[in-house]
Each structure stands twice: as structure tokens, then as C-alpha cells.
Amino acid sequence: MRDRARIVRGMCVKLHLTCRSSSPSDPTVEKEFGVPDNRRPPGRPQPDLQNFQPSWSYWARWLLIAAAVIGVWYYAEYAQRANAAQSLSYTAFKQQVQDDKVKDITIEGQRVSGELKAEDKNGPVRFTTTLPPIDDPRLMRLLESHNVTVSARTQETSLWEQLLIGIIPWILIIALFWWGSKKMREHIGSGGGDGGLFGFGKSRAKRVTQIAVGVTMKDIAGIENAKRDLTEIIDFLKEPERFHKLGAKLPKGILLMGPPGTGKTMLAKAVAGEAQVPFFSISGSEFVEMFVGVGASRVRDMFKQAKDHAPSIIFIDEIDSIGRARGAGLGGGHDEREQTLNQILSEMDGFAPRETVVVMAATNRPDVLDPALLRPGRFDRKITLELPNRAAREAILRIHARRLPLAGEIDFPGLAGRTAGMSGADLANLVNEAAMRAGRKREDQVDMDDFDDAYFRIALGAKREELIDEDEKRVIAYHEAGHALVATLLPHTDPVSRVTIIPRGRALGATQQVPERDRYNLKQSYLHDRLCVMLAGRSAEKLVFGEVSTGAADDLRQATQMAHRMISHWGMSNTFGPSAFITEEDHIFLGRTMAQ
């Protein structure tokens, strides 16, 4: 008993020291537990106990304390059992029975406990022993012959053992469930994963504020028609009564279509910055997950949020990822993507009453969208964005360059003429490349040389520093001179702006022609002269050196493609006449091809 008390006392002292080390007097613990301290300096604010959020270390400390308490009690009971009974070997136990010193025994599995007939000053003497794994039939006859009372009972565990066996598995299961819920919540994301393991069907649409976007219609140039159409929607949402009294209805959907980089997402950001209504943004790929029915559930939840905050705007970027024509995919009618599309169609124009919710969507693949998605009543207004013209390119360059410290006058009109065919994203990248070049040279301002180098870096690639011998330089020089000479002599070509034999990217040299104006309708004479310019470099090599080189590979590829289109698409052939031989359309995907 004294040994047991000493063991318990020692464990309690250790537990007391542990609790004392994490007492509220410790500033670190005081900050975490939110317990006021008498030693707090004057003027220090009291912690906010109502908004106190326990951290992982907070719960870990209390779990360790609870585990220590359970261990102390279990160890104390085990020590009590060990110290209360005298342990005997099996041989000594049988000898005690033969000496007629055993009063009674209790058999519990392989464990035997009992009481001796002799007593000491502390009371009855108890003993324990363990039966051997082999059967001993003489033991029972020996016990009966010496009148030993034999009792038997099933092996039972102690109360603490039962608690540990019953509680620890549940603690592990709950901890695993909590950890999995936390990881799944992080995987789903902040937009719709707050429901943990049960949050798959929550919408992941992010509500965008005007301050967070920081983009308005003044920051967009070159697409005035699209800006005007979207401004009408913004005015309708701001002053709906002005249109309602005339019998006008708010368009249910606006589809932004155009090549990549033409400003579809930027327009959506501008609408979020201009409209004083809730704006929900989501990508089409965020609807579909690995679980069946998640996409449709997220669509319902997204429209529910938008209706609760009506009037509002929903923007779905890259809608072609879920809006492709139904019945043409490999999954059939039960495909998860098609179920998501069906739910969008129902929400946009179904039997349920519709609040003032406008759906905006952007895509560069309008040809693959489902016809039911494009009909009036769903996407009533379709806005097509094209590549910017020369005036629009100049305005876009000025908008992106206004944040740069410019050195002197920059020739934005000339730069806009050279960047024909570039999108708004390409122009923004050009301005950024010019600023990065100035930074690499450790300059304080961006000059025209930086813009020129940035243009050639984007159009042709970076300069290649490898050395080219004199013979190759001579071949490249004659090749580029052939391009420049023919481009200068023919009447229907663009003027030559620059000729270089410095290798850039995969090109060993380049001849740059800057069009005087943007062309949208190409004449046969212009195309014919362009073919001549493309083949002039190879012809110059053959004329001067008597043979050709591989340097004309890209020229031949472009010339072949243009000649093929002139004959098969545009009917510019004297042999075949005005006929079109188009064998395939652009942007055909596997599902539609199989369906047709």
C-alpha cells in the first residue's frame, strides 16, 4: 500500500508540474487561452473571449492532460493489484496445497487467485499464480483431497480497461472523420466547400466586389460596341423602372464570343466593377466533379444564392466545358456534364419563377455549344469580340503603358501598325516585355528601343547568341534580300519596314512588312503578290548560289497553305473556277463527328 501511494503521489506531482508550466501566468498560454493575468501591463486590451477560436495546440494540450490522468489511474490500479497479492509460482502453489495451507481459490482463465489459511498482522494473505498452458488433471484431485474451496468465473477486464477499449476506437474514428472533413473542405475551396464532407453540392461561385476587381469600362479600349451593349444591361440593373414602364424585359443571358485574348473576361471584370449589384463568378470546369449529381447541385445552389441577392449577375467563364451539344459525347444522356447543362437550361428558362438574375458567359468555341443554350430566352444577347483594329490597338497600348515611366515620345501609331493580328492580351504582354527589358538594363524609364525589342521577342523570339560562320550569313543575307526586293518592286504588297539577319527564335533572319491599313477583304492580286514575296527568298538562293537550302521551309509551308485556301476555299483558280472544296470544318470534336 505504501508503494502504491508513493507511485500515485509521484505521478500527481509530475501532472501538477505539467499543468503549472501551462498555467495562465505564462504569456503564451494566456494569449491562447484568453485568461486574464494580474500582471498584464496597464492599458493592454483584454482578449476577446467571445470570438476566441481554440487552436490545434490548445486541444492537443488538453488531450495530453486527459491521457496523463487516465494513465495515472490505470497504473495506480495495476500497482494496487500487484502489491495487494503475493505472487507464487505454480510449483509453490501446489506445494502450499499439499501442506494444507490454501483456504480457497478462484480460477479466472489461466490466472488463479486465492487466500491462505494463515494470517499476518495486516489481515488475510492473498496470492496469485498462473496455470501452465498444458492440462494438469491431478490438480483438481489434489484440491478436493485437501478440502480447498474452488470457484470459477470468466475472465473480466477492469473498468478502466473497458473504458480504454471502448473509447479509444471512437476517438480515432472521430479524429479521422474530422481530419478527412478538413482536408476535403480545403480541396473543395473557399467558394463552396464550407460544408466539409457534405459540401460537394455547394456552389463554388465567388462573389466579386467592385473594390476587389479594380477594373471599369474606362480601362477597356477597342471594343466600343460590346461596351455599349453591356452598359445597357448595367443601366437596366441600376434603374429597372425606366425600362419597365416601356414594357422592356431584362435579357436573361449574355454570351461573349471571340478568339482568345480579345477581352471577354476583362469585360466581365469591368461589369463587376461598374454594376452596383452582387456579381458571382465561376469557371465552367468547377461544376463537374468525380461524383454524380454534384454539377447539377452546384448549379442549383449558385442560382439560389443569386436569387437571394437579386438583382445580381452570374458570370460563367469557359462555358463550352459544360455547354457542349448533348447526345454527341461518349457518355450518352447520363453523362455528368450533360446533367449539369440540363440544370443550367432549367434555371435560365424553366417553369420556376425567375428573379432579376442576368447570366453572363464567355467562350471561344461557340460552334460546339448546345442549340438549346443559344436560343432566345436563355442567351438573348450574343456579343462577338474580334481582334482589335489599328486605332483600337493604339488605344490599348496607351492604356497599358500609362502606368510605365516613359522616356520621351513613344511611337504608338507606328507600333500599332506593326502589331496587326495581335489581340489585347498580346498587346498587354508586349508592354510588359518592354518594361522587363528596361528593368534588365537597370534603366529608370522605358524607351522606344525597349518596345521594339519586345515586339521582335514576341513576333520572332529572343535573340540567339550562337555564332554563324560567314558562308551561312551570306546565304541568309541573300535570302532576306530576295524577300525585301520583291516586296518593294511588286505593286500590291505591304511596305518593307525592317530586314535583319540576326537569328531570333527558330528564324535565322526576318523581313518585316507593315501594312498601311487593316485589311478585312483580301483581293486576289494582293494574295498573288504575297505568294511571290514568300517564294522570293528561295528563288534568290537558287539564282545566286545555284542551289536552295532548308532556310525556306517556313516560307514554303505558309505559301502552300495560302495557295490551298485560294483554290479550295475562295475559288481563285482558273482551272476549277468559282468552286469550294472544303472537306472539314474547324473545331470539330470527337463526339459530334461520331454523331454525324
Coordinates of C-alpha atoms in Angstrom, one line a residue:
M1 CA 0.0 0.0 0.0
R2 CA 2.8 2.4 0.8
D3 CA 4.4 1.6 -2.5
R4 CA 1.2 2.3 -4.3
A5 CA 0.7 5.6 -2.5
R6 CA 4.2 6.7 -3.4
I7 CA 3.7 5.8 -7.1
V8 CA 0.4 7.8 -7.3
R9 CA 2.0 10.7 -5.4
G10 CA 4.9 10.9 -7.8
M11 CA 2.6 10.8 -10.9
C12 CA 0.4 13.5 -9.5
V13 CA 3.4 15.7 -8.8
K14 CA 4.5 15.3 -12.4
L15 CA 1.0 16.2 -13.6
H16 CA 0.9 19.2 -11.3
L17 CA 4.2 20.5 -12.7
T18 CA 2.9 20.0 -16.2
C19 CA -0.3 21.9 -15.5
R20 CA 1.6 24.6 -13.7
S21 CA 4.0 25.1 -16.6
S22 CA 1.0 25.8 -18.9
S23 CA -0.8 28.0 -16.3
P24 CA -2.4 31.3 -17.4
S25 CA 0.5 33.2 -15.9
D26 CA 2.5 32.2 -18.9
P27 CA 2.1 35.0 -21.5
T28 CA 2.0 32.5 -24.4
V29 CA -0.7 30.3 -22.7
E30 CA -2.5 33.4 -21.6
K31 CA -2.7 34.7 -25.1
E32 CA -4.0 31.3 -26.4
F33 CA -6.4 30.5 -23.5
G34 CA -7.7 34.0 -23.2
V35 CA -7.3 34.1 -19.4
P36 CA -6.7 37.5 -17.9
D37 CA -3.4 37.9 -16.0
N38 CA -2.9 40.1 -12.9
R39 CA 0.5 41.0 -14.3
R40 CA -1.0 42.5 -17.5
P41 CA 0.6 45.9 -18.2
P42 CA -1.6 48.9 -17.8
G43 CA -3.5 49.8 -21.0
R44 CA -3.2 46.4 -22.6
P45 CA -6.6 45.4 -24.0
Q46 CA -8.4 42.4 -22.7
P47 CA -8.7 39.4 -25.0
D48 CA -11.9 38.9 -26.9
L49 CA -13.3 35.7 -25.2
Q50 CA -16.5 35.7 -27.3
N51 CA -14.6 35.4 -30.6
F52 CA -11.9 33.1 -29.1
Q53 CA -11.1 30.3 -31.6
P54 CA -9.1 27.4 -30.0
S55 CA -6.1 26.3 -32.0
W56 CA -4.8 22.8 -32.5
S57 CA -2.2 23.3 -29.8
Y58 CA -5.0 24.2 -27.4
W59 CA -6.8 21.0 -27.9
A60 CA -3.6 18.9 -28.1
R61 CA -2.6 20.2 -24.6
W62 CA -5.9 19.2 -23.0
L63 CA -5.8 15.8 -24.8
L64 CA -2.4 15.2 -23.3
I65 CA -3.5 16.1 -19.8
A66 CA -6.5 13.8 -20.1
A67 CA -4.3 10.9 -21.4
A68 CA -2.0 11.5 -18.4
V69 CA -4.8 11.4 -15.9
I70 CA -6.2 8.1 -17.4
G71 CA -2.7 6.7 -17.3
V72 CA -2.2 7.6 -13.7
W73 CA -5.4 5.9 -12.6
Y74 CA -4.8 2.8 -14.7
Y75 CA -1.2 2.5 -13.4
A76 CA -2.4 3.0 -9.8
E77 CA -5.0 0.2 -10.1
Y78 CA -2.4 -2.1 -11.7
A79 CA 0.0 -1.3 -8.9
Q80 CA -2.7 -1.9 -6.3
R81 CA -3.4 -5.4 -7.8
A82 CA 0.3 -6.1 -7.9
N83 CA 1.0 -5.1 -4.3
A84 CA -2.1 -6.5 -2.7
A85 CA -1.5 -10.1 -3.7
Q86 CA 1.6 -12.4 -3.3
S87 CA 2.8 -13.9 -6.5
L88 CA 3.5 -17.6 -6.3
S89 CA 5.0 -20.0 -8.9
Y90 CA 2.8 -22.9 -10.0
T91 CA 5.1 -25.4 -8.2
A92 CA 5.0 -23.4 -5.0
F93 CA 1.2 -23.1 -5.3
K94 CA 0.8 -26.9 -5.4
Q95 CA 3.2 -27.3 -2.5
Q96 CA 1.0 -24.9 -0.5
V97 CA -2.0 -27.1 -1.3
Q98 CA -0.2 -30.2 -0.3
D99 CA 0.8 -28.6 3.0
D100 CA -2.9 -27.8 3.6
K101 CA -2.3 -24.1 3.7
V102 CA -4.7 -23.0 1.0
K103 CA -8.2 -22.0 2.1
D104 CA -9.9 -21.2 -1.2
I105 CA -9.0 -20.3 -4.8
T106 CA -10.7 -18.6 -7.8
I107 CA -9.8 -19.7 -11.3
E108 CA -10.2 -16.9 -13.9
G109 CA -8.8 -18.2 -17.3
Q110 CA -5.2 -19.0 -16.7
R111 CA -5.0 -16.8 -13.7
V112 CA -5.5 -18.3 -10.2
S113 CA -6.0 -16.1 -7.1
G114 CA -6.8 -17.3 -3.6
E115 CA -6.4 -16.9 0.1
L116 CA -4.1 -18.8 2.5
K117 CA -5.3 -20.1 5.9
A118 CA -2.6 -18.3 7.8
E119 CA -3.0 -14.6 8.6
D120 CA -0.5 -11.9 9.4
K121 CA -0.9 -8.6 11.2
N122 CA -2.3 -6.9 8.1
G123 CA -5.1 -9.5 7.6
P124 CA -5.7 -12.4 5.3
V125 CA -2.8 -13.3 3.0
R126 CA -3.8 -13.5 -0.7
F127 CA -1.8 -14.9 -3.5
T128 CA -1.9 -15.2 -7.3
T129 CA -0.4 -17.7 -9.7
T130 CA -0.7 -18.7 -13.4
L131 CA -1.7 -22.0 -14.7
P132 CA 0.7 -23.6 -17.2
P133 CA -0.5 -23.9 -20.9
I134 CA -0.6 -27.8 -20.5
D135 CA -3.5 -29.6 -18.9
D136 CA -2.9 -30.9 -15.3
P137 CA -5.7 -33.4 -14.4
R138 CA -4.2 -34.1 -11.0
L139 CA -4.7 -30.5 -9.8
M140 CA -8.4 -30.9 -9.2
R141 CA -8.0 -34.2 -7.3
L142 CA -5.3 -32.5 -5.2
L143 CA -7.6 -29.6 -4.4
E144 CA -10.5 -31.8 -3.4
S145 CA -8.4 -34.1 -1.2
H146 CA -7.3 -31.0 0.9
N147 CA -10.8 -29.5 1.0
V148 CA -9.9 -26.3 -0.9
T149 CA -12.9 -24.3 -2.0
V150 CA -12.7 -23.8 -5.8
S151 CA -14.6 -21.0 -7.6
A152 CA -14.5 -20.2 -11.3
R153 CA -15.5 -17.2 -13.3
T154 CA -15.0 -15.8 -16.7
Q155 CA -12.0 -13.5 -17.3
E156 CA -13.2 -9.9 -16.9
T157 CA -11.4 -6.7 -17.6
S158 CA -11.3 -3.8 -15.2
L159 CA -13.4 -0.7 -15.5
W160 CA -10.5 1.4 -16.9
E161 CA -9.6 -1.3 -19.4
Q162 CA -13.2 -1.4 -20.6
L163 CA -13.2 2.4 -20.9
L164 CA -10.0 2.4 -22.9
I165 CA -11.1 -0.4 -25.2
G166 CA -14.5 1.3 -25.8
I167 CA -13.4 4.9 -26.1
I168 CA -10.1 4.8 -28.0
P169 CA -11.5 3.4 -31.2
W170 CA -14.2 6.0 -31.2
I171 CA -11.7 8.8 -30.6
L172 CA -9.7 7.5 -33.6
I173 CA -12.8 7.3 -35.8
I174 CA -13.9 10.8 -34.8
A175 CA -10.4 12.2 -35.3
L176 CA -10.1 10.6 -38.7
F177 CA -13.6 11.9 -39.7
W178 CA -12.6 15.4 -38.6
W179 CA -9.3 15.3 -40.5
G180 CA -10.9 14.0 -43.6
S181 CA -13.6 16.7 -43.4
K182 CA -10.9 19.4 -43.0
K183 CA -8.9 18.1 -46.0
M184 CA -12.0 17.8 -48.2
R185 CA -13.0 21.3 -47.2
E186 CA -9.6 22.6 -48.3
H187 CA -9.9 20.6 -51.5
I188 CA -13.3 21.9 -52.4
G189 CA -12.1 25.5 -51.8
S190 CA -13.4 28.6 -50.2
G191 CA -16.2 29.1 -52.7
G192 CA -18.4 26.2 -51.8
G193 CA -16.5 23.8 -49.5
D194 CA -17.7 25.1 -46.1
G195 CA -19.9 22.0 -45.7
G196 CA -16.9 19.6 -45.3
L197 CA -17.7 16.1 -46.5
F198 CA -21.3 17.1 -47.1
G199 CA -20.3 20.3 -49.1
F200 CA -19.8 18.8 -52.6
G201 CA -23.1 20.2 -53.8
K202 CA -22.4 23.7 -52.6
S203 CA -21.7 26.3 -55.3
R204 CA -18.1 27.4 -55.7
A205 CA -19.0 30.7 -57.3
K206 CA -17.0 33.6 -55.8
R207 CA -18.8 36.8 -55.0
V208 CA -16.8 39.7 -56.5
T209 CA -16.9 43.2 -55.2
Q210 CA -16.2 46.4 -57.0
I211 CA -13.1 47.2 -54.9
A212 CA -11.6 43.7 -55.4
V213 CA -11.9 43.9 -59.2
G214 CA -10.4 47.4 -59.7
V215 CA -11.4 47.4 -63.5
T216 CA -14.0 49.6 -65.1
M217 CA -15.1 50.3 -68.6
K218 CA -12.6 53.2 -68.8
D219 CA -9.8 50.5 -68.6
I220 CA -11.0 48.8 -71.8
A221 CA -10.5 50.1 -75.3
G222 CA -11.2 48.9 -78.8
I223 CA -14.5 47.1 -78.3
E224 CA -16.9 50.0 -78.1
N225 CA -19.9 48.1 -79.4
A226 CA -19.5 45.4 -76.8
K227 CA -19.1 48.1 -74.1
R228 CA -22.3 49.8 -75.3
D229 CA -24.3 46.6 -75.1
L230 CA -23.1 45.8 -71.6
T231 CA -23.6 49.3 -70.4
E232 CA -27.3 48.9 -71.3
I233 CA -27.5 45.9 -69.0
I234 CA -25.8 47.8 -66.2
D235 CA -28.2 50.7 -66.6
F236 CA -31.2 48.3 -66.6
L237 CA -30.0 46.8 -63.3
K238 CA -29.4 50.2 -61.8
E239 CA -32.7 51.8 -62.9
P240 CA -35.1 49.0 -63.9
E241 CA -38.2 51.1 -63.6
R242 CA -37.0 53.3 -66.5
F243 CA -37.3 50.3 -68.8
H244 CA -40.2 48.5 -67.1
K245 CA -42.5 51.4 -67.9
L246 CA -41.8 51.0 -71.6
G247 CA -42.5 47.2 -71.4
A248 CA -38.9 46.1 -71.8
K249 CA -37.7 43.0 -70.2
L250 CA -34.2 42.3 -68.8
P251 CA -32.2 39.9 -71.1
K252 CA -31.7 36.6 -69.3
G253 CA -28.3 35.8 -70.8
I254 CA -25.4 37.5 -72.5
L255 CA -22.9 35.4 -74.3
L256 CA -19.4 36.8 -75.1
M257 CA -17.8 35.1 -78.1
G258 CA -14.4 35.7 -79.6
P259 CA -10.9 34.4 -80.1
P260 CA -8.6 34.0 -77.1
G261 CA -7.2 37.2 -75.7
T262 CA -9.9 39.6 -77.1
G263 CA -11.1 40.8 -73.7
K264 CA -14.1 38.6 -72.8
T265 CA -13.0 38.0 -69.1
M266 CA -11.8 41.6 -68.9
L267 CA -15.3 42.8 -70.0
A268 CA -16.8 40.7 -67.2
K269 CA -14.5 42.2 -64.7
A270 CA -15.5 45.7 -65.9
V271 CA -19.2 44.8 -65.5
A272 CA -18.4 43.7 -61.9
G273 CA -16.6 47.0 -61.3
E274 CA -19.4 49.1 -62.8
A275 CA -22.6 47.3 -61.7
Q276 CA -23.7 48.1 -58.2
V277 CA -25.3 44.7 -57.8
P278 CA -23.8 41.3 -56.5
F279 CA -21.6 39.7 -59.0
F280 CA -20.9 35.9 -58.8
S281 CA -18.0 34.5 -60.9
I282 CA -17.3 30.8 -61.6
S283 CA -15.5 28.7 -64.3
G284 CA -17.3 26.1 -66.2
S285 CA -14.9 23.4 -65.1
E286 CA -15.7 24.0 -61.4
F287 CA -19.2 22.5 -61.8
V288 CA -18.2 18.9 -62.6
E289 CA -16.5 16.6 -60.1
M290 CA -15.9 12.9 -59.8
F291 CA -19.3 12.4 -58.0
V292 CA -22.5 12.0 -60.0
G293 CA -25.0 14.9 -59.5
V294 CA -22.5 17.3 -58.0
G295 CA -22.6 19.6 -61.0
A296 CA -26.4 20.0 -61.1
S297 CA -26.4 20.5 -57.3
R298 CA -23.9 23.3 -57.6
V299 CA -25.9 25.0 -60.3
R300 CA -29.0 25.0 -58.1
D301 CA -27.0 26.4 -55.2
M302 CA -25.4 29.1 -57.3
F303 CA -28.7 30.3 -58.7
K304 CA -30.3 30.2 -55.3
Q305 CA -27.5 32.5 -54.0
A306 CA -28.0 34.8 -56.9
K307 CA -31.8 34.9 -56.4
D308 CA -31.4 35.6 -52.7
H309 CA -29.3 38.7 -53.7
A310 CA -31.3 39.7 -56.7
P311 CA -30.8 41.8 -58.8
S312 CA -27.5 40.1 -59.4
I313 CA -25.2 38.9 -62.2
I314 CA -23.7 35.4 -62.7
F315 CA -20.6 35.1 -64.9
I316 CA -19.6 31.6 -66.2
D317 CA -16.2 31.6 -67.8
E318 CA -15.3 29.0 -70.5
I319 CA -18.9 27.7 -70.6
D320 CA -18.0 25.4 -73.5
S321 CA -16.6 23.0 -71.0
I322 CA -20.1 22.1 -69.8
G323 CA -22.3 23.6 -72.6
R324 CA -21.4 21.3 -75.5
A325 CA -24.1 19.8 -77.7
R326 CA -25.9 17.0 -75.9
G327 CA -26.1 13.5 -77.3
A328 CA -22.8 13.8 -79.1
G329 CA -20.4 12.8 -76.3
L330 CA -19.2 9.4 -75.4
G331 CA -21.1 9.3 -72.1
G332 CA -24.6 9.5 -73.6
G333 CA -27.6 11.1 -71.9
H334 CA -26.5 10.1 -68.4
D335 CA -23.2 12.0 -68.7
E336 CA -22.5 14.2 -65.7
R337 CA -21.7 17.1 -67.9
E338 CA -25.0 16.9 -69.7
Q339 CA -26.9 16.7 -66.3
T340 CA -25.1 19.9 -65.4
L341 CA -26.1 21.5 -68.7
N342 CA -29.7 20.4 -68.2
Q343 CA -29.9 22.1 -64.8
I344 CA -28.5 25.3 -66.3
L345 CA -31.1 25.3 -69.0
S346 CA -33.8 24.8 -66.5
E347 CA -32.6 27.5 -64.2
M348 CA -32.3 30.0 -67.0
D349 CA -35.7 29.5 -68.6
G350 CA -37.8 26.9 -66.8
F351 CA -41.2 26.7 -65.0
A352 CA -39.8 28.2 -61.8
P353 CA -40.3 31.9 -61.3
R354 CA -37.2 33.9 -62.2
E355 CA -35.9 36.9 -60.3
T356 CA -33.8 39.6 -61.7
V357 CA -30.7 37.5 -62.4
V358 CA -28.5 38.0 -65.5
V359 CA -26.3 35.2 -66.7
M360 CA -23.1 36.2 -68.5
A361 CA -20.9 33.6 -70.2
A362 CA -17.7 33.6 -72.2
T363 CA -16.4 31.2 -74.8
N364 CA -14.1 31.0 -77.7
R365 CA -15.9 27.9 -79.1
P366 CA -19.4 29.0 -79.9
D367 CA -19.7 26.4 -82.6
V368 CA -19.8 23.5 -80.1
L369 CA -22.4 24.9 -77.8
D370 CA -25.8 23.2 -77.5
P371 CA -28.5 24.9 -79.6
A372 CA -30.9 25.0 -76.6
L373 CA -28.4 27.1 -74.8
L374 CA -28.1 29.7 -77.6
R375 CA -31.8 30.2 -78.2
P376 CA -33.6 33.4 -77.2
G377 CA -34.9 33.2 -73.7
R378 CA -31.6 31.8 -72.5
F379 CA -28.8 33.8 -74.1
D380 CA -30.8 36.6 -75.6
R381 CA -27.8 38.7 -76.5
K382 CA -24.7 37.5 -78.2
I383 CA -21.7 39.8 -78.3
T384 CA -18.9 39.0 -80.7
L385 CA -15.4 40.3 -80.0
E386 CA -12.9 40.4 -82.8
L387 CA -9.2 41.2 -82.9
P388 CA -8.7 45.0 -82.5
N389 CA -8.1 47.2 -85.5
R390 CA -5.3 49.7 -85.8
A391 CA -6.9 52.5 -83.8
A392 CA -8.0 50.1 -81.1
R393 CA -4.5 48.6 -80.8
E394 CA -3.1 52.1 -80.3
A395 CA -5.6 52.8 -77.6
I396 CA -4.9 49.5 -75.9
L397 CA -1.2 50.2 -75.9
R398 CA -1.7 53.6 -74.4
I399 CA -3.9 52.2 -71.7
H400 CA -1.4 49.6 -70.7
A401 CA 1.6 51.9 -71.0
R402 CA 0.1 54.7 -68.8
R403 CA 1.4 53.0 -65.7
L404 CA 5.0 52.9 -67.0
P405 CA 7.6 55.7 -66.7
L406 CA 8.2 56.5 -70.4
A407 CA 11.3 58.1 -71.8
G408 CA 10.5 60.7 -74.4
E409 CA 7.8 60.2 -77.1
I410 CA 6.8 56.7 -77.9
D411 CA 5.6 56.0 -81.5
F412 CA 2.4 54.3 -80.5
P413 CA 0.8 54.7 -84.0
G414 CA 3.8 53.0 -85.7
L415 CA 3.8 50.3 -83.0
A416 CA 0.1 49.7 -83.6
G417 CA 0.7 49.3 -87.3
R418 CA 3.3 46.6 -86.8
T419 CA 1.1 44.6 -84.4
A420 CA -1.6 43.7 -86.9
G421 CA -3.3 40.4 -85.8
M422 CA -2.4 40.8 -82.1
S423 CA -5.1 40.5 -79.5
G424 CA -5.5 42.7 -76.4
A425 CA -3.7 40.1 -74.3
D426 CA -0.8 40.1 -76.8
L427 CA -0.5 43.9 -76.6
A428 CA -0.5 43.8 -72.8
N429 CA 2.3 41.3 -72.9
L430 CA 4.2 43.5 -75.3
V431 CA 4.1 46.4 -72.9
N432 CA 5.1 44.2 -70.0
E433 CA 8.1 42.8 -72.0
A434 CA 9.2 46.3 -72.8
A435 CA 9.2 47.2 -69.0
M436 CA 11.0 43.9 -68.2
R437 CA 13.8 44.7 -70.8
A438 CA 14.2 48.2 -69.2
G439 CA 14.5 46.5 -65.8
R440 CA 17.1 44.1 -67.1
K441 CA 19.2 47.0 -68.3
R442 CA 18.7 48.7 -64.9
E443 CA 17.1 51.8 -66.5
D444 CA 14.7 54.1 -64.8
Q445 CA 12.4 54.6 -67.8
V446 CA 11.1 52.7 -70.8
D447 CA 12.1 54.0 -74.2
M448 CA 11.2 53.1 -77.8
D449 CA 14.1 50.6 -78.2
D450 CA 12.5 48.6 -75.4
F451 CA 9.2 48.4 -77.2
D452 CA 10.9 47.5 -80.5
D453 CA 12.9 44.7 -78.8
A454 CA 9.7 43.5 -77.1
Y455 CA 7.9 43.3 -80.4
F456 CA 10.5 41.2 -82.0
R457 CA 10.8 39.0 -79.0
I458 CA 7.1 38.2 -79.2
A459 CA 6.8 38.0 -83.0
L460 CA 10.1 36.1 -83.7
G461 CA 11.6 35.1 -80.4
A462 CA 14.6 36.1 -78.3
K463 CA 18.0 36.7 -79.9
R464 CA 20.1 33.6 -80.3
E465 CA 23.7 34.2 -79.3
E466 CA 25.3 31.3 -81.2
L467 CA 27.9 32.2 -83.8
I468 CA 27.1 31.8 -87.5
D469 CA 30.0 31.5 -90.0
E470 CA 30.4 33.8 -92.9
D471 CA 29.1 31.4 -95.5
E472 CA 25.8 31.0 -93.7
K473 CA 25.5 34.7 -93.1
R474 CA 25.9 35.3 -96.8
V475 CA 23.1 32.8 -97.6
I476 CA 20.8 34.3 -95.0
A477 CA 21.6 37.8 -96.3
Y478 CA 20.7 36.9 -99.9
H479 CA 17.6 35.1 -98.8
E480 CA 16.2 38.1 -96.9
A481 CA 17.3 40.5 -99.7
G482 CA 15.2 38.4 -102.1
H483 CA 12.1 38.9 -99.8
A484 CA 12.8 42.7 -99.5
L485 CA 13.5 43.3 -103.2
V486 CA 10.3 41.6 -104.4
A487 CA 8.2 43.2 -101.7
T488 CA 9.5 46.6 -102.8
L489 CA 9.0 46.0 -106.6
L490 CA 5.5 44.4 -106.6
P491 CA 2.6 46.9 -106.5
H492 CA 0.2 45.1 -104.2
T493 CA 2.4 44.3 -101.2
D494 CA 2.9 46.0 -97.9
P495 CA 5.9 48.3 -97.4
V496 CA 9.1 46.8 -96.0
S497 CA 9.8 48.1 -92.5
R498 CA 12.9 46.2 -91.4
V499 CA 15.3 43.5 -92.6
T500 CA 17.5 41.5 -90.2
I501 CA 19.8 38.5 -90.4
I502 CA 20.2 38.2 -86.6
P503 CA 18.8 34.9 -85.5
R504 CA 15.7 35.1 -83.3
G505 CA 13.8 32.1 -82.1
R506 CA 13.7 29.5 -84.9
A507 CA 14.2 32.1 -87.6
L508 CA 17.7 32.8 -88.9
G509 CA 16.5 36.1 -90.4
A510 CA 13.4 38.2 -91.0
T511 CA 11.9 40.7 -93.3
Q512 CA 9.1 42.8 -91.7
Q513 CA 6.3 44.4 -93.7
V514 CA 4.0 46.9 -92.0
P515 CA 0.5 47.2 -93.7
E516 CA -0.6 50.8 -94.3
R517 CA -4.1 49.8 -93.2
D518 CA -6.0 46.9 -91.8
R519 CA -7.4 44.6 -94.5
Y520 CA -10.6 42.6 -93.9
N521 CA -11.2 41.6 -97.6
L522 CA -8.2 40.3 -99.4
K523 CA -8.0 40.7 -103.2
Q524 CA -6.6 38.1 -105.5
S525 CA -3.8 40.4 -106.7
Y526 CA -2.7 41.1 -103.1
L527 CA -2.6 37.3 -102.3
H528 CA -0.7 36.6 -105.5
D529 CA 2.0 39.2 -104.7
R530 CA 2.2 37.8 -101.1
L531 CA 2.9 34.4 -102.6
C532 CA 5.7 35.9 -104.7
V533 CA 7.3 37.6 -101.7
M534 CA 7.2 34.3 -99.7
L535 CA 9.0 32.4 -102.5
A536 CA 11.4 35.2 -103.3
G537 CA 14.0 34.2 -100.7
R538 CA 14.3 30.6 -102.0
S539 CA 14.5 32.0 -105.6
A540 CA 17.3 34.4 -104.6
E541 CA 19.3 31.5 -103.1
K542 CA 18.9 29.4 -106.3
L543 CA 19.8 32.4 -108.5
V544 CA 23.0 33.3 -106.6
F545 CA 24.3 30.0 -105.3
G546 CA 22.8 27.6 -107.8
E547 CA 21.0 25.6 -105.2
V548 CA 18.5 26.0 -102.4
S549 CA 18.7 25.5 -98.6
T550 CA 16.4 24.4 -95.8
G551 CA 16.0 28.1 -94.7
A552 CA 12.9 28.4 -96.9
A553 CA 10.9 25.6 -95.0
D554 CA 8.6 28.0 -93.2
D555 CA 8.1 30.1 -96.4
L556 CA 7.1 27.0 -98.3
R557 CA 4.6 25.9 -95.6
Q558 CA 2.9 29.3 -95.5
A559 CA 2.8 29.6 -99.3
T560 CA 1.3 26.1 -99.6
Q561 CA -1.4 26.9 -97.1
M562 CA -2.3 30.2 -98.8
A563 CA -2.4 28.6 -102.3
H564 CA -4.6 25.8 -101.0
R565 CA -7.1 28.2 -99.5
M566 CA -7.1 30.3 -102.6
I567 CA -8.2 27.3 -104.7
S568 CA -10.3 25.2 -102.3
H569 CA -11.9 28.0 -100.2
W570 CA -12.0 31.2 -102.2
G571 CA -12.4 29.9 -105.8
M572 CA -9.4 31.8 -107.1
S573 CA -8.4 29.1 -109.7
N574 CA -8.7 29.4 -113.5
T575 CA -8.9 25.6 -113.7
F576 CA -11.6 24.8 -111.2
G577 CA -13.4 28.2 -111.4
P578 CA -15.6 29.6 -108.6
S579 CA -15.9 26.4 -106.6
A580 CA -15.3 25.5 -102.9
F581 CA -13.8 22.1 -101.9
I582 CA -14.0 22.4 -98.1
T583 CA -13.6 18.9 -96.7
E584 CA -13.6 19.7 -93.0
E585 CA -14.7 22.4 -90.6
D586 CA -12.7 24.0 -87.9
H587 CA -13.1 23.0 -84.2
I588 CA -14.8 19.6 -84.8
F589 CA -14.7 17.4 -81.7
L590 CA -14.9 13.7 -81.4
G591 CA -18.5 13.5 -80.1
R592 CA -20.0 15.5 -82.9
T593 CA -18.0 13.6 -85.6
M594 CA -19.3 10.3 -84.3
A595 CA -22.8 11.5 -84.1
Q596 CA -22.8 12.7 -87.7

